[in-house]
N, C-alpha and C. Protein backbone atom coordinates (compact mmCIF):
# COMPACT_ATOMS: atom_id res chain seq x y z
N MET A 1 -17.02 47.01 17.34
CA MET A 1 -15.87 46.06 17.62
C MET A 1 -15.75 45.17 16.53
N LEU A 2 -14.50 45.02 15.81
CA LEU A 2 -14.44 44.18 14.68
C LEU A 2 -13.86 42.87 15.05
N SER A 3 -14.46 41.92 14.77
CA SER A 3 -14.14 40.62 14.96
C SER A 3 -13.42 40.00 13.84
N ARG A 4 -12.20 38.95 14.27
CA ARG A 4 -11.50 38.47 13.34
C ARG A 4 -12.29 37.46 12.59
N PRO A 5 -12.27 36.95 11.39
CA PRO A 5 -12.60 35.81 10.75
C PRO A 5 -12.10 34.69 11.18
N TYR A 6 -12.97 33.52 11.25
CA TYR A 6 -12.45 32.45 11.86
C TYR A 6 -11.33 31.89 10.71
N SER A 7 -10.42 31.32 11.43
CA SER A 7 -9.30 30.72 10.62
C SER A 7 -8.95 29.46 11.16
N PRO A 8 -8.86 28.33 10.38
CA PRO A 8 -8.69 26.99 11.40
C PRO A 8 -7.06 27.01 11.52
N ARG A 9 -6.76 26.44 12.56
CA ARG A 9 -5.32 26.35 12.64
C ARG A 9 -4.69 25.25 11.75
N PRO A 10 -3.69 25.75 11.40
CA PRO A 10 -2.96 24.79 10.32
C PRO A 10 -2.40 23.80 10.78
N PRO A 11 -2.58 22.37 10.31
CA PRO A 11 -2.31 21.18 10.90
C PRO A 11 -0.62 21.16 10.96
N SER A 12 0.01 20.47 12.06
CA SER A 12 1.38 20.21 12.22
C SER A 12 1.84 19.31 11.34
N HIS A 13 3.29 19.31 11.18
CA HIS A 13 3.71 18.34 10.19
C HIS A 13 3.31 16.70 10.55
N VAL A 14 3.29 16.61 11.77
CA VAL A 14 2.96 15.11 12.30
C VAL A 14 1.70 14.94 12.08
N GLU A 15 0.50 15.69 12.14
CA GLU A 15 -0.80 15.59 11.96
C GLU A 15 -1.08 15.47 10.41
N LEU A 16 -0.30 16.14 9.46
CA LEU A 16 -0.41 16.04 8.14
C LEU A 16 0.29 14.69 7.69
N ALA A 17 1.51 14.19 8.26
CA ALA A 17 1.85 13.02 7.92
C ALA A 17 1.06 11.77 8.43
N ASP A 18 0.45 11.75 9.53
CA ASP A 18 -0.71 10.92 9.69
C ASP A 18 -1.88 10.96 8.97
N LEU A 19 -2.29 11.85 8.34
CA LEU A 19 -3.42 12.07 7.39
C LEU A 19 -3.04 11.46 6.06
N LEU A 20 -1.93 11.80 5.61
CA LEU A 20 -1.44 11.35 4.29
C LEU A 20 -1.13 9.92 4.44
N GLN A 21 -0.31 9.26 5.54
CA GLN A 21 -0.26 7.98 5.61
C GLN A 21 -1.73 7.09 5.66
N GLY A 22 -2.91 7.67 6.24
CA GLY A 22 -4.02 6.97 6.26
C GLY A 22 -4.51 7.05 4.87
N VAL A 23 -4.36 8.09 4.12
CA VAL A 23 -5.10 8.14 2.71
C VAL A 23 -4.35 7.19 1.87
N TYR A 24 -2.97 6.99 2.15
CA TYR A 24 -2.03 6.04 1.35
C TYR A 24 -2.59 4.55 1.65
N ASN A 25 -2.72 4.47 2.95
CA ASN A 25 -3.35 3.22 3.54
C ASN A 25 -4.64 2.69 2.82
N LEU A 26 -5.36 3.55 2.97
CA LEU A 26 -6.75 3.30 2.38
C LEU A 26 -6.79 3.04 0.92
N CYS A 27 -6.08 3.88 0.18
CA CYS A 27 -5.71 3.59 -1.26
C CYS A 27 -5.38 2.27 -1.73
N LEU A 28 -4.39 1.87 -0.82
CA LEU A 28 -3.77 0.48 -1.18
C LEU A 28 -4.91 -0.60 -0.74
N ALA A 29 -5.51 -0.46 0.43
CA ALA A 29 -6.40 -1.40 0.61
C ALA A 29 -7.46 -1.47 -0.36
N ILE A 30 -8.06 -0.22 -1.07
CA ILE A 30 -9.06 -0.38 -1.75
C ILE A 30 -8.33 -1.03 -3.01
N GLY A 31 -7.25 -0.79 -3.46
CA GLY A 31 -6.57 -1.56 -4.70
C GLY A 31 -6.54 -3.02 -4.50
N LEU A 32 -6.20 -3.30 -3.41
CA LEU A 32 -6.11 -4.97 -3.22
C LEU A 32 -7.32 -5.73 -3.12
N ILE A 33 -8.27 -4.87 -2.39
CA ILE A 33 -9.98 -5.18 -2.49
C ILE A 33 -10.60 -5.46 -3.85
N TRP A 34 -10.13 -4.54 -4.55
CA TRP A 34 -10.52 -4.19 -5.94
C TRP A 34 -9.93 -5.56 -6.94
N SER A 35 -8.92 -5.76 -6.56
CA SER A 35 -8.09 -6.93 -7.23
C SER A 35 -8.85 -8.34 -6.91
N LEU A 36 -9.66 -8.43 -5.89
CA LEU A 36 -10.31 -9.67 -5.72
C LEU A 36 -11.43 -9.79 -6.39
N PHE A 37 -12.12 -8.76 -7.16
CA PHE A 37 -13.23 -8.61 -7.91
C PHE A 37 -13.01 -8.68 -9.68
N ILE A 38 -11.46 -8.75 -9.83
CA ILE A 38 -11.39 -8.87 -11.17
C ILE A 38 -11.51 -10.55 -11.61
N ARG A 39 -12.33 -10.75 -12.65
CA ARG A 39 -12.71 -11.96 -13.09
C ARG A 39 -11.49 -12.56 -13.99
N ASP A 40 -10.69 -12.02 -14.61
CA ASP A 40 -9.73 -12.43 -15.39
C ASP A 40 -8.64 -12.71 -14.40
N ALA A 41 -8.25 -14.02 -14.32
CA ALA A 41 -7.04 -14.39 -13.18
C ALA A 41 -5.61 -13.77 -13.61
N ASP A 42 -5.40 -13.82 -14.86
CA ASP A 42 -4.19 -12.95 -15.31
C ASP A 42 -4.02 -11.68 -14.67
N TRP A 43 -4.96 -10.93 -15.07
CA TRP A 43 -5.20 -9.51 -14.50
C TRP A 43 -5.55 -9.21 -13.06
N GLN A 44 -5.90 -10.05 -12.57
CA GLN A 44 -6.45 -10.29 -10.88
C GLN A 44 -4.74 -10.18 -10.37
N ARG A 45 -4.03 -11.36 -10.84
CA ARG A 45 -2.67 -11.13 -10.37
C ARG A 45 -1.67 -10.24 -10.68
N LYS A 46 -1.88 -9.71 -11.69
CA LYS A 46 -1.18 -8.43 -12.11
C LYS A 46 -1.49 -7.25 -11.31
N VAL A 47 -2.68 -6.95 -11.16
CA VAL A 47 -3.05 -5.74 -10.33
C VAL A 47 -2.88 -6.10 -8.89
N ALA A 48 -2.77 -7.17 -8.33
CA ALA A 48 -2.68 -7.40 -6.83
C ALA A 48 -1.04 -7.50 -6.74
N SER A 49 -0.35 -7.93 -7.75
CA SER A 49 1.07 -7.74 -7.68
C SER A 49 1.57 -6.13 -7.74
N GLY A 50 0.91 -5.33 -8.46
CA GLY A 50 1.40 -4.22 -8.27
C GLY A 50 1.16 -3.37 -7.13
N PHE A 51 -0.01 -3.59 -6.52
CA PHE A 51 -0.61 -2.94 -5.21
C PHE A 51 0.55 -3.64 -4.04
N LEU A 52 0.69 -4.81 -4.09
CA LEU A 52 1.67 -5.50 -2.98
C LEU A 52 3.14 -5.02 -3.35
N LEU A 53 3.52 -4.50 -4.62
CA LEU A 53 4.95 -4.06 -4.96
C LEU A 53 5.03 -2.47 -4.09
N PHE A 54 3.85 -1.93 -4.36
CA PHE A 54 3.77 -0.66 -3.90
C PHE A 54 4.08 -0.64 -2.03
N VAL A 55 3.48 -1.80 -1.73
CA VAL A 55 3.67 -1.84 -0.16
C VAL A 55 4.83 -2.46 0.19
N ALA A 56 5.43 -3.36 -0.67
CA ALA A 56 6.82 -3.75 -0.37
C ALA A 56 7.70 -2.55 -0.49
N THR A 57 7.76 -1.69 -1.55
CA THR A 57 8.63 -0.80 -1.77
C THR A 57 8.64 0.29 -0.71
N ALA A 58 7.19 0.59 -0.15
CA ALA A 58 7.16 1.49 1.03
C ALA A 58 7.98 1.00 1.99
N GLY A 59 7.83 -0.17 2.51
CA GLY A 59 8.26 -0.95 3.65
C GLY A 59 9.86 -0.84 3.65
N ILE A 60 10.42 -0.91 2.32
CA ILE A 60 11.82 -0.80 2.15
C ILE A 60 12.22 0.42 2.43
N PHE A 61 11.68 1.16 1.92
CA PHE A 61 12.08 2.89 2.13
C PHE A 61 11.64 3.19 3.50
N GLY A 62 10.57 2.67 4.23
CA GLY A 62 10.71 3.14 5.41
C GLY A 62 11.86 2.34 6.35
N ALA A 63 12.15 1.11 6.11
CA ALA A 63 13.24 0.59 6.81
C ALA A 63 14.78 1.56 6.54
N TRP A 64 14.80 2.02 5.41
CA TRP A 64 15.83 2.99 5.25
C TRP A 64 15.98 4.04 5.94
N ARG A 65 14.82 4.82 5.81
CA ARG A 65 14.70 6.01 6.19
C ARG A 65 14.21 6.18 7.98
N VAL A 66 13.37 5.01 8.30
CA VAL A 66 13.11 5.33 9.68
C VAL A 66 13.53 4.18 10.69
N SER A 67 13.03 2.97 10.33
CA SER A 67 13.50 2.03 11.16
C SER A 67 13.43 0.59 10.47
N PRO A 68 14.58 -0.20 10.71
CA PRO A 68 14.75 -1.74 10.07
C PRO A 68 13.46 -2.49 10.21
N ASP A 69 12.98 -2.15 11.62
CA ASP A 69 11.81 -2.96 11.81
C ASP A 69 10.65 -2.84 10.88
N ILE A 70 10.63 -1.93 10.13
CA ILE A 70 9.42 -1.51 9.28
C ILE A 70 9.59 -2.67 7.98
N ALA A 71 10.79 -3.09 7.55
CA ALA A 71 10.97 -4.00 6.71
C ALA A 71 10.34 -5.43 7.08
N LEU A 72 10.40 -5.56 8.35
CA LEU A 72 10.00 -7.06 8.66
C LEU A 72 8.31 -7.00 8.76
N VAL A 73 7.90 -5.70 9.42
CA VAL A 73 6.48 -5.38 9.70
C VAL A 73 5.56 -5.39 8.36
N GLN A 74 6.16 -4.39 7.49
CA GLN A 74 5.51 -4.03 6.06
C GLN A 74 5.90 -4.77 5.08
N ALA A 75 7.16 -4.75 4.61
CA ALA A 75 7.62 -5.25 3.38
C ALA A 75 7.44 -6.84 3.51
N GLY A 76 7.90 -7.38 4.62
CA GLY A 76 7.82 -9.02 4.73
C GLY A 76 6.70 -9.66 4.33
N PRO A 77 5.50 -9.19 4.94
CA PRO A 77 4.16 -9.91 4.51
C PRO A 77 3.99 -9.57 3.03
N ALA A 78 4.27 -8.32 2.41
CA ALA A 78 3.79 -8.08 1.08
C ALA A 78 4.76 -8.96 0.24
N VAL A 79 6.15 -9.21 0.52
CA VAL A 79 6.92 -10.01 -0.42
C VAL A 79 6.40 -11.57 -0.10
N ILE A 80 5.92 -12.15 1.15
CA ILE A 80 5.57 -13.28 1.05
C ILE A 80 4.07 -13.58 0.30
N ALA A 81 3.33 -12.50 0.42
CA ALA A 81 2.01 -12.59 -0.49
C ALA A 81 2.51 -12.46 -1.81
N LEU A 82 3.29 -11.53 -2.35
CA LEU A 82 3.84 -11.84 -3.89
C LEU A 82 4.34 -13.23 -4.01
N LEU A 83 4.92 -13.65 -3.19
CA LEU A 83 5.57 -15.21 -3.59
C LEU A 83 4.52 -16.22 -3.63
N LEU A 84 3.64 -16.16 -2.81
CA LEU A 84 2.36 -17.11 -3.00
C LEU A 84 1.48 -16.80 -4.12
N LEU A 85 1.59 -15.49 -4.58
CA LEU A 85 0.62 -15.14 -5.65
C LEU A 85 1.21 -15.66 -6.88
N TRP A 86 2.42 -15.82 -7.00
CA TRP A 86 3.26 -16.31 -8.03
C TRP A 86 3.63 -17.66 -8.36
N LEU A 87 3.69 -18.62 -7.11
CA LEU A 87 3.70 -19.91 -6.99
C LEU A 87 3.00 -20.60 -7.86
N PRO A 88 3.26 -21.46 -9.08
CA PRO A 88 2.79 -22.19 -9.80
C PRO A 88 1.71 -23.20 -8.77
N VAL A 89 0.38 -22.83 -9.12
CA VAL A 89 -0.47 -23.92 -8.33
C VAL A 89 -1.23 -24.51 -9.34
N GLY A 90 -1.32 -25.94 -8.92
CA GLY A 90 -1.86 -26.98 -10.10
C GLY A 90 -1.11 -27.22 -11.47
N LYS A 91 0.02 -26.81 -11.59
CA LYS A 91 0.66 -26.77 -12.87
C LYS A 91 1.88 -28.00 -12.54
N LYS A 92 2.02 -28.75 -13.54
CA LYS A 92 3.07 -29.80 -13.27
C LYS A 92 4.41 -29.12 -13.53
N TRP A 93 5.53 -29.54 -12.86
CA TRP A 93 6.58 -28.92 -12.92
C TRP A 93 7.55 -29.35 -14.13
N GLY A 94 7.96 -30.22 -14.77
CA GLY A 94 8.63 -30.69 -15.55
C GLY A 94 7.89 -31.35 -16.82
N GLY A 95 6.59 -30.94 -16.92
CA GLY A 95 6.27 -31.40 -18.28
C GLY A 95 5.09 -31.37 -18.80
């Protein structure tokens, strides 16, 4: 009697999308955490801005393609973080 070799069931589209979303979120989290360890303040701000722009862009795209609520939940906090990141802190305004 011949047995068939083991072949794992291919993942469904939903399972694959969940896996890819998890990998995407992990990469963003690692990038944002990494930016906290950069000693040069200018580069730290630039790296954090890049990753926050990725989050905001994904939120806007998700709002367009899936649900407008995604913009509020995902892009909103990223935009607020970007604004806070680029506000002039400790600098005089006119002079």
